[in-house]
Short mmCIF file of C-alpha atoms and ligand atoms in Angstrom, two decimals:
data_model
loop_
_atom_site.label_atom_id
_atom_site.label_comp_id
_atom_site.label_asym_id
_atom_site.label_seq_id
_atom_site.Cartn_x
_atom_site.Cartn_y
_atom_site.Cartn_z
CA UNK A 1 66.38 134.91 14.09
CA UNK A 2 67.63 137.76 14.05
CA UNK A 3 69.69 138.61 10.37
CA UNK A 4 72.24 140.88 10.44
CA UNK A 5 72.17 144.46 8.59
CA UNK A 6 73.94 143.79 5.44
CA UNK A 7 76.93 146.19 4.34
CA UNK A 8 77.35 148.88 1.65
CA UNK A 9 79.48 149.30 -1.06
CA UNK A 10 81.18 151.82 -1.80
CA UNK A 11 83.41 153.26 -4.67
CA UNK A 12 86.38 154.45 -5.72
CA UNK A 13 87.17 155.45 -9.26
CA UNK A 14 89.39 158.25 -11.53
CA UNK A 15 91.83 158.75 -13.65
CA UNK A 16 95.63 158.49 -12.43
CA UNK A 17 96.92 161.39 -10.60
CA UNK A 18 93.20 162.49 -9.25
CA UNK A 19 93.87 161.87 -5.57
CA UNK A 20 92.30 158.39 -5.00
CA UNK A 21 94.96 157.26 -2.82
CA UNK A 22 94.29 160.40 -0.29
CA UNK A 23 91.00 160.46 -0.62
CA UNK A 24 90.33 157.48 -0.14
CA UNK A 25 91.69 157.26 3.20
CA UNK A 26 89.73 160.87 3.67
CA UNK A 27 87.08 158.22 3.67
CA UNK A 28 87.01 155.18 5.36
CA UNK A 29 88.44 157.87 8.59
CA UNK A 30 84.62 159.72 8.22
CA UNK A 31 83.14 155.96 7.93
CA UNK A 32 84.99 155.03 10.94
CA UNK A 33 83.65 158.04 13.05
CA UNK A 34 80.33 157.14 11.60
CA UNK A 35 81.04 154.09 14.23
CA UNK A 36 80.56 151.30 10.55
CA UNK A 37 82.82 148.85 10.57
CA UNK A 38 84.37 149.73 7.39
CA UNK A 39 86.99 146.75 4.97
CA UNK A 40 89.04 149.02 2.75
CA UNK A 41 90.55 147.22 -0.65
CA UNK A 42 91.46 147.28 -4.22
CA UNK A 43 90.93 146.36 -7.18
CA UNK A 44 93.11 144.68 -8.58
CA UNK A 45 94.01 143.10 -6.06
CA UNK A 46 92.43 142.38 -2.40
CA UNK A 47 93.45 138.44 -2.35
CA UNK A 48 96.57 136.65 -3.13
CA UNK A 49 95.31 135.58 -6.37
CA UNK A 50 94.51 139.34 -7.39
CA UNK A 51 97.14 140.63 -6.11
CA UNK A 52 99.44 138.76 -7.87
CA UNK A 53 97.24 139.70 -11.06
CA UNK A 54 97.68 143.37 -10.45
CA UNK A 55 101.64 143.05 -10.54
CA UNK A 56 101.79 140.98 -13.95
CA UNK A 57 99.29 143.49 -15.20
CA UNK A 58 100.65 147.22 -13.78
CA UNK A 59 104.97 146.27 -13.83
CA UNK A 60 104.57 143.87 -17.02
CA UNK A 61 107.70 142.35 -16.31
CA UNK A 62 108.47 142.07 -19.80
CA UNK A 63 105.89 140.10 -20.44
CA UNK A 64 103.28 140.73 -23.51
CA UNK A 65 99.36 141.22 -22.58
CA UNK A 66 97.13 142.00 -25.54
CA UNK A 67 93.79 144.02 -25.05
CA UNK A 68 91.42 140.48 -23.97
CA UNK A 69 94.49 138.89 -21.87
CA UNK A 70 94.54 142.02 -19.68
CA UNK A 71 90.86 142.79 -19.87
CA UNK A 72 89.74 138.68 -18.57
CA UNK A 73 92.77 138.90 -15.83
CA UNK A 74 91.02 142.18 -14.26
CA UNK A 75 87.77 140.14 -14.02
CA UNK A 76 89.87 136.23 -12.60
CA UNK A 77 91.21 139.19 -9.79
CA UNK A 78 87.28 139.95 -9.59
CA UNK A 79 85.73 136.65 -9.13
CA UNK A 80 88.39 135.71 -6.61
CA UNK A 81 87.84 139.04 -4.51
CA UNK A 82 83.97 139.05 -4.50
CA UNK A 83 84.04 135.20 -3.59
CA UNK A 84 86.89 135.94 -0.71
CA UNK A 85 86.00 139.04 0.23
CA UNK A 86 84.01 141.70 -1.29
CA UNK A 87 80.46 139.17 -0.38
CA UNK A 88 81.01 137.40 2.95
CA UNK A 89 81.97 140.97 3.96
CA UNK A 90 78.58 142.81 2.61
CA UNK A 91 77.18 139.84 4.59
CA UNK A 92 78.49 140.07 8.24
CA UNK A 93 77.39 144.08 7.72
CA UNK A 94 80.37 145.15 7.13
CA UNK A 95 81.04 148.01 5.11
CA UNK A 96 82.87 147.18 1.47
CA UNK A 97 85.50 150.26 0.33
CA UNK A 98 87.04 149.78 -2.68
CA UNK A 99 89.44 151.78 -4.37
CA UNK A 100 88.09 150.96 -8.08
CA UNK A 101 86.07 148.40 -9.46
CA UNK A 102 83.76 147.14 -13.00
CA UNK A 103 83.88 151.23 -14.48
CA UNK A 104 87.70 151.41 -13.91
CA UNK A 105 88.14 147.86 -16.63
CA UNK A 106 84.60 149.77 -18.77
CA UNK A 107 86.93 153.53 -19.06
CA UNK A 108 90.81 151.23 -19.08
CA UNK A 109 89.57 148.88 -20.75
CA UNK A 110 87.12 150.03 -23.02
CA UNK A 111 87.45 153.22 -23.46
CA UNK A 112 91.17 153.19 -23.19
CA UNK A 113 92.23 149.67 -25.26
CA UNK A 114 89.47 149.99 -27.41
CA UNK A 115 87.21 146.28 -25.90
CA UNK A 116 83.40 147.15 -27.28
CA UNK A 117 81.33 147.49 -24.15
CA UNK A 118 79.44 144.16 -25.02
CA UNK A 119 82.91 141.82 -23.86
CA UNK A 120 82.63 144.37 -20.64
CA UNK A 121 79.03 144.31 -19.59
CA UNK A 122 78.78 140.09 -20.29
CA UNK A 123 81.70 139.13 -18.46
CA UNK A 124 80.07 141.60 -14.86
CA UNK A 125 77.45 139.48 -15.61
CA UNK A 126 79.20 135.95 -15.07
CA UNK A 127 81.27 137.44 -12.53
CA UNK A 128 79.28 139.95 -10.67
CA UNK A 129 75.74 138.10 -10.81
CA UNK A 130 73.57 141.41 -9.73
CA UNK A 131 75.83 142.70 -7.17
CA UNK A 132 76.65 146.82 -8.11
CA UNK A 133 78.84 149.04 -5.50
CA UNK A 134 75.58 151.53 -3.82
CA UNK A 135 77.61 154.09 -4.77
CA UNK A 136 79.99 155.14 -6.53
CA UNK A 137 82.74 158.27 -5.90
CA UNK A 138 84.26 159.91 -9.23
CA UNK A 139 87.34 162.11 -9.02
CA UNK A 140 87.67 163.55 -11.77
CA UNK A 141 90.08 166.30 -13.06
CA UNK A 142 91.77 167.22 -16.48
CA UNK A 143 94.31 165.96 -18.41
CA UNK A 144 97.13 168.05 -17.20
CA UNK A 145 96.64 168.65 -13.75
CA UNK A 146 96.00 164.68 -13.47
CA UNK A 147 99.37 164.41 -15.16
CA UNK A 148 101.13 167.38 -12.68
CA UNK A 149 100.11 165.38 -10.18
CA UNK A 150 101.12 161.30 -11.27
CA UNK A 151 104.80 163.36 -12.00
CA UNK A 152 105.21 164.62 -8.24
CA UNK A 153 104.41 161.44 -6.90
CA UNK A 154 107.69 160.65 -8.44
CA UNK A 155 107.11 156.75 -8.74
CA UNK A 156 108.04 154.28 -11.29
CA UNK A 157 104.41 154.65 -14.32
CA UNK A 158 102.92 151.65 -14.31
CA UNK A 159 101.45 150.26 -17.57
CA UNK A 160 99.02 153.02 -17.49
CA UNK A 161 100.09 155.40 -15.87
CA UNK A 162 102.83 154.99 -19.34
CA UNK A 163 99.88 155.63 -22.20
CA UNK A 164 100.53 158.45 -24.67
CA UNK A 165 97.41 161.34 -23.53
CA UNK A 166 95.00 159.79 -25.40
CA UNK A 167 94.41 156.61 -23.62
CA UNK A 168 93.71 158.83 -20.74
CA UNK A 169 91.47 161.31 -21.95
CA UNK A 170 90.38 158.55 -23.70
CA UNK A 171 89.95 156.57 -19.96
CA UNK A 172 87.90 159.45 -18.71
CA UNK A 173 86.13 160.88 -21.17
CA UNK A 174 84.33 157.35 -20.72
CA UNK A 175 84.93 157.45 -16.79
CA UNK A 176 81.74 160.46 -17.13
CA UNK A 177 79.24 158.79 -19.92
CA UNK A 178 78.76 156.06 -17.49
CA UNK A 179 78.55 158.93 -14.96
CA UNK A 180 75.91 160.45 -16.82
CA UNK A 181 74.37 156.31 -17.50
CA UNK A 182 74.27 156.33 -14.26
CA UNK A 183 73.59 159.10 -11.84
CA UNK A 184 72.48 157.90 -9.01
CA UNK A 185 75.41 155.19 -8.13
CA UNK A 186 78.21 157.35 -9.87
CA UNK A 187 78.56 161.35 -7.99
CA UNK A 188 80.94 163.32 -9.52
CA UNK A 189 83.53 165.44 -7.45
CA UNK A 190 85.48 168.08 -8.83
CA UNK A 191 88.21 167.19 -8.21
CA UNK A 192 90.82 169.19 -9.66
CA UNK A 193 90.22 171.52 -6.91
CA UNK A 194 91.88 172.10 -3.15
CA UNK A 195 92.04 169.20 -1.17
CA UNK A 196 89.63 170.67 1.02
CA UNK A 197 86.93 172.20 -1.56
CA UNK A 198 87.51 168.45 -2.71
CA UNK A 199 87.18 167.09 0.93
CA UNK A 200 83.74 168.79 1.11
CA UNK A 201 81.89 167.35 -1.81
CA UNK A 202 83.60 163.95 -0.69
CA UNK A 203 81.56 165.17 2.97
CA UNK A 204 78.46 166.24 1.38
CA UNK A 205 77.96 162.87 -0.95
CA UNK A 206 79.10 160.43 2.34
CA UNK A 207 76.98 162.56 4.68
CA UNK A 208 73.32 162.52 1.83
CA UNK A 209 74.48 158.42 1.74
CA UNK A 210 75.40 157.27 5.00
CA UNK A 211 72.55 158.92 6.03
CA UNK A 212 69.95 157.54 4.27
CA UNK A 213 71.22 153.51 4.63
CA UNK A 214 71.04 153.29 8.84
P1 TYD B 1 95.61 152.66 -9.57
O1 TYD B 1 94.46 152.51 -8.44
O2 TYD B 1 96.17 153.96 -9.94
O3 TYD B 1 96.78 152.09 -7.63
P2 TYD B 1 97.51 153.09 -7.84
O4 TYD B 1 96.63 154.74 -6.88
O5 TYD B 1 98.69 152.65 -6.86
O6 TYD B 1 98.66 153.38 -8.84
O7 TYD B 1 96.64 151.21 -9.99
C1 TYD B 1 95.68 150.66 -10.78
C2 TYD B 1 96.01 150.70 -12.31
O8 TYD B 1 95.01 149.00 -13.20
C3 TYD B 1 94.79 151.53 -12.47
O9 TYD B 1 96.12 152.67 -13.79
C4 TYD B 1 93.65 151.24 -13.93
C5 TYD B 1 94.46 149.83 -14.18
N1 TYD B 1 92.09 149.35 -14.61
C6 TYD B 1 92.45 149.00 -14.89
O10 TYD B 1 92.72 148.74 -16.45
N2 TYD B 1 91.48 148.03 -15.04
C7 TYD B 1 91.15 147.54 -14.37
O11 TYD B 1 88.89 147.56 -14.23
C8 TYD B 1 90.72 147.98 -12.56
C9 TYD B 1 90.23 147.66 -11.22
C10 TYD B 1 92.20 149.28 -12.69
#
């Protein structure tokens, strides 16, 4: 019996305003051009339950959501996403490209909000088991560039985008610390450069990864 080769799991991370949306579409196109079957999805979200939770967490609707409740909602959305979307796709040989995953929880709920990292680690083990991204691209920008780009988008700010500068600095620092701890999985992209330069760096990482995977 032929077993289907498993798909890869790629995540894209970065602070708000790092240029994730533009670059994730670029990554998706690049993978498709190489004949790879790709599923683009996002967190929080990716399922009906996940999108409902996303709306509650990002848009607030005058809800009070304490830090622990927020953490559990992120992982509730993730549990559904993993079982309904991510695992079935990977098993069928599809590559999953996900706009944020658990590194964002370490960065925002632990780094930003100040919850202890072991709470995130405990939930990570419980919800993900062995599942980890094969590759993570971390789009890194300095705070002022990120904030200027967020302002340019000119859409209303969500609960995370409206946080103070100190929160955003902690999010960035936590992301960079994760990259130091997982140098084989997380590739830091200097996203403060102009788009063509950012995409040149992304291509280098992708080409290397695809070559080793196919
Ligand atoms: P984002 O991915 O930036 O979407 P958009 O580009 O449409 O604004 O929005 C998701 C927000 O959710 C972002 O501010 C980070 C936050 N978030 C967490 O705080 N923890 C998490 O675990 C995840 C996945 C996201």
